[in-house]
mmCIF file of C-alpha atoms in Angstrom:
data_model
loop_
_atom_site.group_PDB
_atom_site.id
_atom_site.type_symbol
_atom_site.label_atom_id
_atom_site.label_comp_id
_atom_site.label_asym_id
_atom_site.label_seq_id
_atom_site.Cartn_x
_atom_site.Cartn_y
_atom_site.Cartn_z
ATOM 1 C CA MET A 16 32.966 -42.343 -34.151
ATOM 2 C CA SER A 17 32.399 -38.698 -33.835
ATOM 3 C CA GLY A 18 32.488 -36.648 -37.010
ATOM 4 C CA GLY A 19 33.516 -33.370 -34.976
ATOM 5 C CA LEU A 20 36.457 -32.130 -33.106
ATOM 6 C CA PHE A 21 34.824 -32.904 -29.675
ATOM 7 C CA ALA A 22 33.056 -35.835 -28.407
ATOM 8 C CA GLU A 23 29.247 -35.661 -29.022
ATOM 9 C CA THR A 24 28.525 -36.448 -25.374
ATOM 10 C CA ASP A 25 30.614 -35.497 -22.485
ATOM 11 C CA THR A 26 29.038 -37.298 -19.574
ATOM 12 C CA ASN A 27 32.045 -36.173 -17.185
ATOM 13 C CA SER A 28 31.747 -32.554 -17.440
ATOM 14 C CA ILE A 29 28.833 -29.999 -16.859
ATOM 15 C CA TYR A 30 29.090 -26.815 -19.205
ATOM 16 C CA PHE A 31 27.415 -23.672 -18.191
ATOM 17 C CA SER A 32 27.765 -19.810 -18.913
ATOM 18 C CA ARG A 33 28.990 -17.623 -16.040
ATOM 19 C CA ALA A 34 27.139 -14.778 -17.992
ATOM 20 C CA ASP A 35 23.757 -16.505 -17.872
ATOM 21 C CA ALA A 36 21.766 -14.698 -15.172
ATOM 22 C CA ASN A 37 19.220 -17.782 -15.051
ATOM 23 C CA GLN A 38 22.109 -20.211 -13.835
ATOM 24 C CA ASN A 39 22.770 -20.210 -10.133
ATOM 25 C CA LEU A 40 26.374 -20.931 -10.457
ATOM 26 C CA GLY A 41 26.928 -18.050 -12.756
ATOM 27 C CA ALA A 42 28.363 -14.699 -11.936
ATOM 28 C CA TRP A 43 25.458 -12.912 -13.202
ATOM 29 C CA SER A 44 22.757 -14.613 -11.263
ATOM 30 C CA ASP A 45 20.495 -12.482 -8.998
ATOM 31 C CA HIS A 46 21.964 -13.538 -5.478
ATOM 32 C CA PRO A 47 23.022 -10.359 -3.765
ATOM 33 C CA PHE A 48 25.507 -10.836 -1.052
ATOM 34 C CA LYS A 49 27.396 -8.878 1.588
ATOM 35 C CA LEU A 50 31.156 -8.558 1.541
ATOM 36 C CA GLU A 51 33.582 -5.996 2.604
ATOM 37 C CA GLY A 52 30.938 -4.120 4.352
ATOM 38 C CA LYS A 53 28.866 -3.642 1.152
ATOM 39 C CA GLN A 54 25.725 -5.333 -0.449
ATOM 40 C CA TRP A 55 26.786 -6.497 -3.971
ATOM 41 C CA PRO A 56 23.965 -7.260 -6.429
ATOM 42 C CA THR A 57 25.970 -9.969 -8.334
ATOM 43 C CA VAL A 58 29.270 -11.710 -8.477
ATOM 44 C CA GLU A 59 29.870 -9.776 -11.409
ATOM 45 C CA HIS A 60 29.392 -6.430 -9.836
ATOM 46 C CA TYR A 61 31.884 -7.293 -6.948
ATOM 47 C CA TYR A 62 34.602 -8.707 -9.396
ATOM 48 C CA GLN A 63 34.527 -5.572 -11.929
ATOM 49 C CA ALA A 64 34.547 -3.213 -8.922
ATOM 50 C CA MET A 65 37.516 -5.012 -7.352
ATOM 51 C CA LYS A 66 39.635 -4.115 -10.530
ATOM 52 C CA PHE A 67 39.975 -0.528 -9.279
ATOM 53 C CA GLU A 68 41.410 1.131 -6.114
ATOM 54 C CA ASP A 69 39.151 4.148 -6.585
ATOM 55 C CA GLU A 70 36.384 3.707 -4.266
ATOM 56 C CA SER A 71 34.217 6.025 -6.048
ATOM 57 C CA TRP A 72 34.675 4.051 -9.184
ATOM 58 C CA GLN A 73 34.032 0.885 -7.248
ATOM 59 C CA GLU A 74 30.733 2.461 -5.977
ATOM 60 C CA LYS A 75 29.645 3.488 -9.422
ATOM 61 C CA ILE A 76 30.009 -0.129 -10.530
ATOM 62 C CA ARG A 77 28.333 -1.613 -7.435
ATOM 63 C CA LEU A 78 25.144 0.622 -8.173
ATOM 64 C CA THR A 79 24.736 -0.233 -11.896
ATOM 65 C CA GLU A 80 21.227 -1.966 -12.378
ATOM 66 C CA THR A 81 22.738 -4.981 -14.346
ATOM 67 C CA PRO A 82 25.833 -7.297 -14.397
ATOM 68 C CA LYS A 83 26.114 -6.345 -18.095
ATOM 69 C CA GLN A 84 26.656 -2.539 -17.136
ATOM 70 C CA ALA A 85 29.009 -3.455 -14.451
ATOM 71 C CA ARG A 86 31.022 -5.547 -16.738
ATOM 72 C CA LYS A 87 30.912 -2.509 -19.271
ATOM 73 C CA LEU A 88 32.288 0.006 -16.655
ATOM 74 C CA GLY A 89 34.883 -2.523 -15.456
ATOM 75 C CA ARG A 90 36.200 -2.844 -19.078
ATOM 76 C CA LYS A 91 36.526 1.010 -19.523
ATOM 77 C CA TRP A 92 39.583 1.701 -21.377
ATOM 78 C CA LEU A 93 40.113 4.970 -19.833
ATOM 79 C CA ARG A 94 40.207 3.339 -16.439
ATOM 80 C CA LYS A 95 43.495 1.421 -15.601
ATOM 81 C CA PRO A 96 42.987 -1.790 -13.412
ATOM 82 C CA ARG A 97 45.061 -2.013 -10.154
ATOM 83 C CA LYS A 98 48.610 -3.012 -10.888
ATOM 84 C CA ASP A 99 48.281 -6.575 -9.359
ATOM 85 C CA TRP A 100 45.149 -7.313 -10.893
ATOM 86 C CA ALA A 101 46.638 -10.214 -13.153
ATOM 87 C CA LYS A 102 47.833 -11.719 -9.732
ATOM 88 C CA VAL A 103 44.721 -11.218 -7.674
ATOM 89 C CA LYS A 104 41.641 -11.586 -9.952
ATOM 90 C CA VAL A 105 41.170 -15.351 -9.253
ATOM 91 C CA VAL A 106 41.237 -14.519 -5.370
ATOM 92 C CA TYR A 107 38.518 -11.864 -5.704
ATOM 93 C CA MET A 108 36.369 -14.122 -8.078
ATOM 94 C CA THR A 109 36.784 -17.085 -5.461
ATOM 95 C CA ARG A 110 35.896 -14.680 -2.469
ATOM 96 C CA ALA A 111 32.646 -13.508 -4.320
ATOM 97 C CA VAL A 112 31.465 -16.912 -5.526
ATOM 98 C CA TYR A 113 32.227 -18.651 -2.089
ATOM 99 C CA THR A 114 30.367 -15.797 -0.104
ATOM 100 C CA LYS A 115 27.470 -16.240 -2.595
ATOM 101 C CA CYS A 116 27.473 -19.967 -1.758
ATOM 102 C CA MET A 117 27.543 -19.314 1.912
ATOM 103 C CA SER A 118 24.791 -16.732 1.821
ATOM 104 C CA TYR A 119 22.537 -19.082 -0.403
ATOM 105 C CA SER A 120 22.192 -22.715 0.681
ATOM 106 C CA ASN A 121 20.210 -23.513 -2.561
ATOM 107 C CA VAL A 122 23.408 -22.159 -4.528
ATOM 108 C CA ALA A 123 25.702 -24.245 -2.529
ATOM 109 C CA ASP A 124 23.569 -27.312 -2.850
ATOM 110 C CA GLU A 125 23.397 -27.109 -6.561
ATOM 111 C CA LEU A 126 27.238 -26.789 -6.511
ATOM 112 C CA LEU A 127 27.534 -29.916 -4.332
ATOM 113 C CA ALA A 128 25.113 -31.734 -6.432
ATOM 114 C CA THR A 129 27.533 -31.623 -9.412
ATOM 115 C CA ALA A 130 29.352 -34.420 -7.479
ATOM 116 C CA ASP A 131 32.723 -34.879 -9.092
ATOM 117 C CA LYS A 132 31.997 -33.725 -12.515
ATOM 118 C CA LYS A 133 34.258 -31.196 -14.202
ATOM 119 C CA LEU A 134 32.622 -27.802 -14.281
ATOM 120 C CA VAL A 135 33.359 -25.838 -17.405
ATOM 121 C CA GLU A 136 32.483 -22.292 -18.168
ATOM 122 C CA ASN A 137 31.538 -22.596 -21.946
ATOM 123 C CA SER A 138 32.748 -19.363 -23.366
ATOM 124 C CA ALA A 139 33.827 -19.456 -26.985
ATOM 125 C CA TYR A 140 35.564 -16.083 -26.534
ATOM 126 C CA ASP A 141 37.103 -16.160 -22.951
ATOM 127 C CA TYR A 142 40.134 -18.312 -22.892
ATOM 128 C CA PHE A 143 41.074 -17.188 -19.245
ATOM 129 C CA TRP A 144 37.677 -18.005 -17.406
ATOM 130 C CA GLY A 145 36.269 -20.106 -19.971
ATOM 131 C CA CYS A 146 37.246 -22.961 -22.101
ATOM 132 C CA GLY A 147 37.413 -20.981 -25.355
ATOM 133 C CA ARG A 148 36.207 -21.880 -28.897
ATOM 134 C CA ASP A 149 38.647 -24.849 -29.147
ATOM 135 C CA ARG A 150 37.835 -25.929 -25.512
ATOM 136 C CA ARG A 151 41.549 -25.597 -24.700
ATOM 137 C CA GLY A 152 41.225 -22.415 -22.515
ATOM 138 C CA ASN A 153 42.110 -22.157 -18.852
ATOM 139 C CA ASN A 154 38.542 -22.638 -17.455
ATOM 140 C CA LYS A 155 39.470 -20.642 -14.393
ATOM 141 C CA TYR A 156 35.886 -20.027 -13.436
ATOM 142 C CA GLY A 157 35.123 -23.913 -13.638
ATOM 143 C CA GLU A 158 38.163 -24.174 -11.424
ATOM 144 C CA VAL A 159 36.931 -21.668 -8.893
ATOM 145 C CA LEU A 160 33.705 -23.443 -8.769
ATOM 146 C CA MET A 161 35.288 -26.838 -8.282
ATOM 147 C CA ASN A 162 37.649 -25.670 -5.640
ATOM 148 C CA ILE A 163 34.688 -24.112 -3.677
ATOM 149 C CA ARG A 164 32.790 -27.445 -4.167
ATOM 150 C CA ASP A 165 35.827 -29.125 -2.372
ATOM 151 C CA LYS A 166 35.806 -26.514 0.247
ATOM 152 C CA LEU A 167 32.080 -26.877 0.937
ATOM 153 C CA ARG A 168 32.594 -30.696 1.366
ATOM 154 C CA GLN A 169 34.972 -30.289 4.272
ATOM 155 C CA PRO A 170 33.471 -30.718 7.724
ATOM 156 C CA ALA A 171 33.197 -27.604 9.836
ATOM 157 C CA ALA A 172 36.144 -27.138 12.160
#
């Protein structure tokens, strides 16, 4: 019996960090892709830029050197995100991750290699995109990846 709150080994799940630039399935990995007529350095750059309707601010975010800088600009408290952001943010994240997978076969292959395992964004602080400290978060990023994995498995029409 485990002495902790969580099982010591969870063989049905794969835990990862979307903010780890060394993980291909993360939003910070160095996999530039083209979307909406522009080249985006990372998924994080695209996601943070799409929070805003102001194209000059989007461009400023797109041109930052690192995903960390893009996130910082995307969280500026002086800039209000678009009014529908809460409703559309999962769509934008999905669009970016799917485009990245379609642009890099090695990333798509890595996602497909996860078989039917549950993918969990292991953030102690993010209860929306991640599982949160108590692992009861929404894990939306993991869901995005699992939905894309299902889409990649479908035969081409």
